[in-house]
Structures are given as C-alpha cells and as structure tokens.
Amino acid sequence: MTVVPPADESAQVAARVERRWATMSIVIVLLLATAAALIGLQHATMPQGRVETIDAARLHLSGEFVESNLGTAVEPDGSVTVRAIGQQYSFVPDCLLVPTDTPITFRATSPDVVHGFLIVGTNINTMLVPGYVASIRARFSNPGEHLMPCQEFCGVGHEGMWARVKVIDKAEFTRLSAGKRRMSCAD
Ligand code: CUA
C-alpha cells in the first residue's frame, strides 16, 4: 500500500462516496424493476378480482339486459342504476338520463363485438366486451349533456355510433321518476 498525499486522499474519498451512491441507485432501480416484474407476473397468473360474465347471445331473451330493463332505474336506497347495450351500430337507449348529486352505476355490455363506452368530459371510459358486464360508478355534480361516442373500432358504422348522457337536476329527476320503472331521456 502506498502513502497518498492529502490532496489525493480527498479525491479518493470523493470517488468512494460516488461509487457508493451509484451502487445504491442501481440497487434501487433493480428492486423497482423486480417488484414491477413480480406484480406483472402475479396479475398475469391470477384471475381478476371481479369479473361478471353474461351470455352475449341471449342478452335480448332474458336477464338483466332485456330491452324492457334497459335505461335508468332508481334503486330502493336512492342510488341510480343505468343499464345499456352497445351494439353494431348504436347504443340502447341512445340517451341516458341521470340525476345530479346521486351515486350512479352504469352497467353495460355488448351482444356482438367490442365497443367503447366513453362519456366525454368525465373520466368514464371502458370497453364493452361481449360476454362481460362493464360496471362503472359515477357521480355528476352539474346538469348538462355529455356526448358518449363509441371509441373502439367496431366496423363500418363505427363513426356513427354514439349516444348522449343527459344530467338533470336531482329534484327534477325525482319528479320525473315518480311511478316509473325505467327511464330514458324521452321521459
Ligand atoms: Cu361501436 Cu365503435
């Protein structure tokens, strides 16, 4: 071992500290990459926490998504459930009616191919996959109208496939919904 002059000694200390920090940052990156890989693997091998399936070929015959059950329904607890179908090339109903300041659950599916369910001006955006029920919770604070275009390419009529979401004042909604089982904008 050689005796180093004081100037060189501080340079060595600096180099040692730099190496230590560099090692630490590499270790952190490796740890994060390992965690990401493990979580990815786990997600790929586990079933999703909550998947609702439905027979896409029988939607119109019976069950939750028969035509008479589509639209807006007021639940006993005062929340609102809106059921809709996206199909080539329209949504049923073509205008969804919802009240302000109310917990809302959108439930939708597709009988044919994958469609998009997107409400412009909100963070609601999902896919309607045949065989699966998409369920999204929402709450609107202001009355108004939102465009709801299909945002997944679904065939030649894709561009023309869209609906609207009409948000109306809660008091007006309560008045309109009295005695009605299902509602859409036409009510
Ligand atoms: Cu339905 Cu694009």
PDB file of C-alpha atoms and ligand atoms in Angstrom:
ATOM      1  CA  MET A   1       0.000   0.000   0.000  1.00  0.00           C
ATOM      2  CA  THR A   2       1.308   3.434  -0.961  1.00  0.00           C
ATOM      3  CA  VAL A   3       1.131   6.508   1.179  1.00  0.00           C
ATOM      4  CA  VAL A   4      -1.069   9.041  -0.588  1.00  0.00           C
ATOM      5  CA  PRO A   5      -0.612  12.793  -0.275  1.00  0.00           C
ATOM      6  CA  PRO A   6      -3.563  14.640   1.376  1.00  0.00           C
ATOM      7  CA  ALA A   7      -4.921  16.072  -1.947  1.00  0.00           C
ATOM      8  CA  ASP A   8      -5.175  12.601  -3.455  1.00  0.00           C
ATOM      9  CA  GLU A   9      -6.780  11.295  -0.299  1.00  0.00           C
ATOM     10  CA  SER A  10      -9.785  13.630  -0.600  1.00  0.00           C
ATOM     11  CA  ALA A  11     -10.136  12.649  -4.261  1.00  0.00           C
ATOM     12  CA  GLN A  12     -10.234   9.022  -3.208  1.00  0.00           C
ATOM     13  CA  VAL A  13     -12.847   9.721  -0.575  1.00  0.00           C
ATOM     14  CA  ALA A  14     -14.952  11.508  -3.176  1.00  0.00           C
ATOM     15  CA  ALA A  15     -14.598   8.606  -5.587  1.00  0.00           C
ATOM     16  CA  ARG A  16     -15.575   6.114  -2.891  1.00  0.00           C
ATOM     17  CA  VAL A  17     -18.666   8.097  -1.916  1.00  0.00           C
ATOM     18  CA  GLU A  18     -19.689   8.437  -5.560  1.00  0.00           C
ATOM     19  CA  ARG A  19     -19.314   4.710  -6.097  1.00  0.00           C
ATOM     20  CA  ARG A  20     -21.442   4.037  -3.034  1.00  0.00           C
ATOM     21  CA  TRP A  21     -24.248   6.326  -4.250  1.00  0.00           C
ATOM     22  CA  ALA A  22     -24.076   4.914  -7.771  1.00  0.00           C
ATOM     23  CA  THR A  23     -24.361   1.387  -6.363  1.00  0.00           C
ATOM     24  CA  MET A  24     -27.306   2.439  -4.234  1.00  0.00           C
ATOM     25  CA  SER A  25     -29.202   3.959  -7.156  1.00  0.00           C
ATOM     26  CA  ILE A  26     -28.592   0.860  -9.274  1.00  0.00           C
ATOM     27  CA  VAL A  27     -29.840  -1.346  -6.426  1.00  0.00           C
ATOM     28  CA  ILE A  28     -32.993   0.813  -6.117  1.00  0.00           C
ATOM     29  CA  VAL A  29     -33.667   0.585  -9.863  1.00  0.00           C
ATOM     30  CA  LEU A  30     -33.164  -3.182  -9.761  1.00  0.00           C
ATOM     31  CA  LEU A  31     -35.511  -3.500  -6.769  1.00  0.00           C
ATOM     32  CA  LEU A  32     -38.227  -1.485  -8.527  1.00  0.00           C
ATOM     33  CA  ALA A  33     -37.813  -3.475 -11.745  1.00  0.00           C
ATOM     34  CA  THR A  34     -38.033  -6.743  -9.790  1.00  0.00           C
ATOM     35  CA  ALA A  35     -41.169  -5.533  -7.969  1.00  0.00           C
ATOM     36  CA  ALA A  36     -42.781  -4.493 -11.264  1.00  0.00           C
ATOM     37  CA  ALA A  37     -41.936  -7.852 -12.833  1.00  0.00           C
ATOM     38  CA  LEU A  38     -43.325  -9.792  -9.848  1.00  0.00           C
ATOM     39  CA  ILE A  39     -46.561  -7.761  -9.774  1.00  0.00           C
ATOM     40  CA  GLY A  40     -46.937  -8.216 -13.540  1.00  0.00           C
ATOM     41  CA  LEU A  41     -46.452 -11.959 -13.172  1.00  0.00           C
ATOM     42  CA  GLN A  42     -48.950 -12.117 -10.343  1.00  0.00           C
ATOM     43  CA  HIS A  43     -51.548 -10.178 -12.351  1.00  0.00           C
ATOM     44  CA  ALA A  44     -50.992 -12.414 -15.344  1.00  0.00           C
ATOM     45  CA  THR A  45     -51.432 -15.625 -13.358  1.00  0.00           C
ATOM     46  CA  MET A  46     -54.325 -14.586 -11.068  1.00  0.00           C
ATOM     47  CA  PRO A  47     -57.916 -14.134 -12.158  1.00  0.00           C
ATOM     48  CA  GLN A  48     -59.186 -10.554 -11.913  1.00  0.00           C
ATOM     49  CA  GLY A  49     -60.729  -9.577  -8.612  1.00  0.00           C
ATOM     50  CA  ARG A  50     -64.167  -9.075 -10.025  1.00  0.00           C
ATOM     51  CA  VAL A  51     -65.381 -10.299 -13.404  1.00  0.00           C
ATOM     52  CA  GLU A  52     -69.019 -10.549 -14.341  1.00  0.00           C
ATOM     53  CA  THR A  53     -69.823 -12.729 -17.290  1.00  0.00           C
ATOM     54  CA  ILE A  54     -73.025 -12.965 -19.287  1.00  0.00           C
ATOM     55  CA  ASP A  55     -74.216 -14.970 -22.273  1.00  0.00           C
ATOM     56  CA  ALA A  56     -73.850 -12.454 -25.123  1.00  0.00           C
ATOM     57  CA  ALA A  57     -76.072 -14.476 -27.456  1.00  0.00           C
ATOM     58  CA  ARG A  58     -79.053 -14.400 -25.089  1.00  0.00           C
ATOM     59  CA  LEU A  59     -78.998 -10.763 -23.901  1.00  0.00           C
ATOM     60  CA  HIS A  60     -82.258  -9.926 -25.675  1.00  0.00           C
ATOM     61  CA  LEU A  61     -84.073 -13.030 -24.454  1.00  0.00           C
ATOM     62  CA  SER A  62     -83.868 -12.885 -20.696  1.00  0.00           C
ATOM     63  CA  GLY A  63     -81.991 -11.460 -17.755  1.00  0.00           C
ATOM     64  CA  GLU A  64     -80.708  -8.069 -16.818  1.00  0.00           C
ATOM     65  CA  PHE A  65     -80.199  -6.695 -20.319  1.00  0.00           C
ATOM     66  CA  VAL A  66     -83.563  -7.432 -21.956  1.00  0.00           C
ATOM     67  CA  GLU A  67     -84.845  -4.309 -23.685  1.00  0.00           C
ATOM     68  CA  SER A  68     -87.547  -3.593 -21.107  1.00  0.00           C
ATOM     69  CA  ASN A  69     -84.921  -3.487 -18.363  1.00  0.00           C
ATOM     70  CA  LEU A  70     -82.594  -1.007 -20.106  1.00  0.00           C
ATOM     71  CA  GLY A  71     -82.397   2.636 -19.126  1.00  0.00           C
ATOM     72  CA  THR A  72     -82.352   4.364 -15.769  1.00  0.00           C
ATOM     73  CA  ALA A  73     -83.684   2.687 -12.649  1.00  0.00           C
ATOM     74  CA  VAL A  74     -83.964   4.146  -9.162  1.00  0.00           C
ATOM     75  CA  GLU A  75     -82.833   1.691  -6.510  1.00  0.00           C
ATOM     76  CA  PRO A  76     -84.502   1.369  -3.097  1.00  0.00           C
ATOM     77  CA  ASP A  77     -81.530   3.107  -1.440  1.00  0.00           C
ATOM     78  CA  GLY A  78     -81.948   6.151  -3.710  1.00  0.00           C
ATOM     79  CA  SER A  79     -78.956   5.371  -5.917  1.00  0.00           C
ATOM     80  CA  VAL A  80     -79.429   5.027  -9.649  1.00  0.00           C
ATOM     81  CA  THR A  81     -78.520   2.170 -11.986  1.00  0.00           C
ATOM     82  CA  VAL A  82     -78.296   2.790 -15.712  1.00  0.00           C
ATOM     83  CA  ARG A  83     -78.277  -0.252 -17.968  1.00  0.00           C
ATOM     84  CA  ALA A  84     -77.313  -0.017 -21.610  1.00  0.00           C
ATOM     85  CA  ILE A  85     -76.250  -2.119 -24.543  1.00  0.00           C
ATOM     86  CA  GLY A  86     -73.712  -1.154 -27.187  1.00  0.00           C
ATOM     87  CA  GLN A  87     -74.246  -2.969 -30.443  1.00  0.00           C
ATOM     88  CA  GLN A  88     -73.391  -2.515 -34.125  1.00  0.00           C
ATOM     89  CA  TYR A  89     -74.034   0.453 -34.517  1.00  0.00           C
ATOM     90  CA  SER A  90     -75.965   2.098 -31.738  1.00  0.00           C
ATOM     91  CA  PHE A  91     -76.440   2.310 -28.024  1.00  0.00           C
ATOM     92  CA  VAL A  92     -79.728   1.314 -26.400  1.00  0.00           C
ATOM     93  CA  PRO A  93     -81.057   3.584 -25.044  1.00  0.00           C
ATOM     94  CA  ASP A  94     -79.491   6.269 -27.249  1.00  0.00           C
ATOM     95  CA  CYS A  95     -79.737   8.827 -24.472  1.00  0.00           C
ATOM     96  CA  LEU A  96     -79.058   8.017 -20.824  1.00  0.00           C
ATOM     97  CA  LEU A  97     -80.829  10.106 -18.221  1.00  0.00           C
ATOM     98  CA  VAL A  98     -79.141  10.637 -14.845  1.00  0.00           C
ATOM     99  CA  PRO A  99     -79.643  12.979 -11.893  1.00  0.00           C
ATOM    100  CA  THR A 100     -77.041  15.245 -10.299  1.00  0.00           C
ATOM    101  CA  ASP A 101     -75.546  14.525  -6.862  1.00  0.00           C
ATOM    102  CA  THR A 102     -76.548  10.854  -6.832  1.00  0.00           C
ATOM    103  CA  PRO A 103     -74.419   7.702  -6.815  1.00  0.00           C
ATOM    104  CA  ILE A 104     -74.830   6.196 -10.270  1.00  0.00           C
ATOM    105  CA  THR A 105     -73.824   2.782 -11.536  1.00  0.00           C
ATOM    106  CA  PHE A 106     -73.551   2.279 -15.274  1.00  0.00           C
ATOM    107  CA  ARG A 107     -73.896  -1.345 -16.315  1.00  0.00           C
ATOM    108  CA  ALA A 108     -73.397  -2.164 -19.951  1.00  0.00           C
ATOM    109  CA  THR A 109     -72.419  -4.950 -22.283  1.00  0.00           C
ATOM    110  CA  SER A 110     -72.327  -5.886 -25.941  1.00  0.00           C
ATOM    111  CA  PRO A 111     -74.094  -8.665 -27.871  1.00  0.00           C
ATOM    112  CA  ASP A 112     -71.745  -8.634 -30.870  1.00  0.00           C
ATOM    113  CA  VAL A 113     -68.232  -7.125 -30.921  1.00  0.00           C
ATOM    114  CA  VAL A 114     -66.129  -4.906 -28.658  1.00  0.00           C
ATOM    115  CA  HIS A 115     -67.454  -1.365 -28.368  1.00  0.00           C
ATOM    116  CA  GLY A 116     -66.314   1.620 -26.349  1.00  0.00           C
ATOM    117  CA  PHE A 117     -68.157   3.277 -23.515  1.00  0.00           C
ATOM    118  CA  LEU A 118     -66.834   6.784 -23.014  1.00  0.00           C
ATOM    119  CA  ILE A 119     -68.568   9.792 -21.514  1.00  0.00           C
ATOM    120  CA  VAL A 120     -66.944  12.980 -22.762  1.00  0.00           C
ATOM    121  CA  GLY A 121     -65.979  15.431 -20.036  1.00  0.00           C
ATOM    122  CA  THR A 122     -65.674  12.697 -17.388  1.00  0.00           C
ATOM    123  CA  ASN A 123     -63.085  10.022 -16.611  1.00  0.00           C
ATOM    124  CA  ILE A 124     -65.555   7.280 -17.562  1.00  0.00           C
ATOM    125  CA  ASN A 125     -64.015   5.189 -20.293  1.00  0.00           C
ATOM    126  CA  THR A 126     -64.202   1.433 -20.655  1.00  0.00           C
ATOM    127  CA  MET A 127     -64.786  -1.301 -23.202  1.00  0.00           C
ATOM    128  CA  LEU A 128     -67.952  -3.271 -23.737  1.00  0.00           C
ATOM    129  CA  VAL A 129     -66.752  -6.792 -24.385  1.00  0.00           C
ATOM    130  CA  PRO A 130     -69.249  -9.463 -25.478  1.00  0.00           C
ATOM    131  CA  GLY A 131     -69.711 -11.928 -22.644  1.00  0.00           C
ATOM    132  CA  TYR A 132     -68.723  -9.488 -19.904  1.00  0.00           C
ATOM    133  CA  VAL A 133     -70.593  -6.816 -17.961  1.00  0.00           C
ATOM    134  CA  ALA A 134     -68.869  -3.458 -17.596  1.00  0.00           C
ATOM    135  CA  SER A 135     -69.844  -1.775 -14.358  1.00  0.00           C
ATOM    136  CA  ILE A 136     -68.750   1.775 -13.564  1.00  0.00           C
ATOM    137  CA  ARG A 137     -69.685   4.012 -10.681  1.00  0.00           C
ATOM    138  CA  ALA A 138     -70.065   7.731 -11.208  1.00  0.00           C
ATOM    139  CA  ARG A 139     -71.465  10.913  -9.774  1.00  0.00           C
ATOM    140  CA  PHE A 140     -72.325  14.091 -11.656  1.00  0.00           C
ATOM    141  CA  SER A 141     -72.311  17.417  -9.868  1.00  0.00           C
ATOM    142  CA  ASN A 142     -73.581  19.629 -12.687  1.00  0.00           C
ATOM    143  CA  PRO A 143     -76.555  19.340 -15.028  1.00  0.00           C
ATOM    144  CA  GLY A 144     -75.736  19.208 -18.714  1.00  0.00           C
ATOM    145  CA  GLU A 145     -75.278  16.967 -21.701  1.00  0.00           C
ATOM    146  CA  HIS A 146     -72.327  14.738 -22.452  1.00  0.00           C
ATOM    147  CA  LEU A 147     -71.543  13.056 -25.718  1.00  0.00           C
ATOM    148  CA  MET A 148     -70.989   9.308 -25.477  1.00  0.00           C
ATOM    149  CA  PRO A 149     -69.194   8.129 -28.615  1.00  0.00           C
ATOM    150  CA  CYS A 150     -68.116   4.539 -29.221  1.00  0.00           C
ATOM    151  CA  GLN A 151     -64.331   4.737 -29.000  1.00  0.00           C
ATOM    152  CA  GLU A 152     -63.410   1.218 -30.125  1.00  0.00           C
ATOM    153  CA  PHE A 153     -63.413   0.494 -33.839  1.00  0.00           C
ATOM    154  CA  CYS A 154     -66.311  -1.907 -34.305  1.00  0.00           C
ATOM    155  CA  GLY A 155     -66.985  -1.995 -38.034  1.00  0.00           C
ATOM    156  CA  VAL A 156     -68.142   0.157 -40.943  1.00  0.00           C
ATOM    157  CA  GLY A 157     -70.710   2.036 -38.857  1.00  0.00           C
ATOM    158  CA  HIS A 158     -68.324   2.842 -36.033  1.00  0.00           C
ATOM    159  CA  GLU A 159     -68.166   6.614 -36.690  1.00  0.00           C
ATOM    160  CA  GLY A 160     -71.925   6.897 -36.468  1.00  0.00           C
ATOM    161  CA  MET A 161     -72.205   5.027 -33.177  1.00  0.00           C
ATOM    162  CA  TRP A 162     -72.771   7.403 -30.311  1.00  0.00           C
ATOM    163  CA  ALA A 163     -75.253   8.273 -27.606  1.00  0.00           C
ATOM    164  CA  ARG A 164     -75.780  11.079 -25.139  1.00  0.00           C
ATOM    165  CA  VAL A 165     -75.839  11.321 -21.369  1.00  0.00           C
ATOM    166  CA  LYS A 166     -78.274  13.901 -20.057  1.00  0.00           C
ATOM    167  CA  VAL A 167     -77.661  15.029 -16.485  1.00  0.00           C
ATOM    168  CA  ILE A 168     -80.635  16.767 -14.930  1.00  0.00           C
ATOM    169  CA  ASP A 169     -81.208  18.385 -11.588  1.00  0.00           C
ATOM    170  CA  LYS A 170     -81.902  15.856  -8.829  1.00  0.00           C
ATOM    171  CA  ALA A 171     -85.251  17.440  -7.859  1.00  0.00           C
ATOM    172  CA  GLU A 172     -86.473  17.366 -11.448  1.00  0.00           C
ATOM    173  CA  PHE A 173     -85.300  13.788 -11.813  1.00  0.00           C
ATOM    174  CA  THR A 174     -87.163  12.752  -8.657  1.00  0.00           C
ATOM    175  CA  ARG A 175     -90.324  14.358 -10.013  1.00  0.00           C
ATOM    176  CA  LEU A 176     -89.955  12.661 -13.411  1.00  0.00           C
ATOM    177  CA  SER A 177     -89.135   9.253 -11.991  1.00  0.00           C
ATOM    178  CA  ALA A 178     -92.212   9.017  -9.754  1.00  0.00           C
ATOM    179  CA  GLY A 179     -94.054   5.830 -10.632  1.00  0.00           C
ATOM    180  CA  LYS A 180     -91.675   4.929 -13.473  1.00  0.00           C
ATOM    181  CA  ARG A 181     -89.801   1.653 -13.538  1.00  0.00           C
ATOM    182  CA  ARG A 182     -87.272   2.597 -16.218  1.00  0.00           C
ATOM    183  CA  MET A 183     -86.429   5.938 -17.745  1.00  0.00           C
ATOM    184  CA  SER A 184     -84.508   7.435 -20.646  1.00  0.00           C
ATOM    185  CA  CYS A 185     -84.240  11.000 -21.968  1.00  0.00           C
ATOM    186  CA  ALA A 186     -87.602  10.694 -23.707  1.00  0.00           C
ATOM    187  CA  ASP A 187     -89.411  10.544 -20.327  1.00  0.00           C
TER     188      ASP A 187
HETATM  189 CU1  CUA B   1     -69.179   0.534 -31.610  1.00  0.00          CU
HETATM  190 CU2  CUA B   1     -67.267   1.590 -32.481  1.00  0.00          CU
END
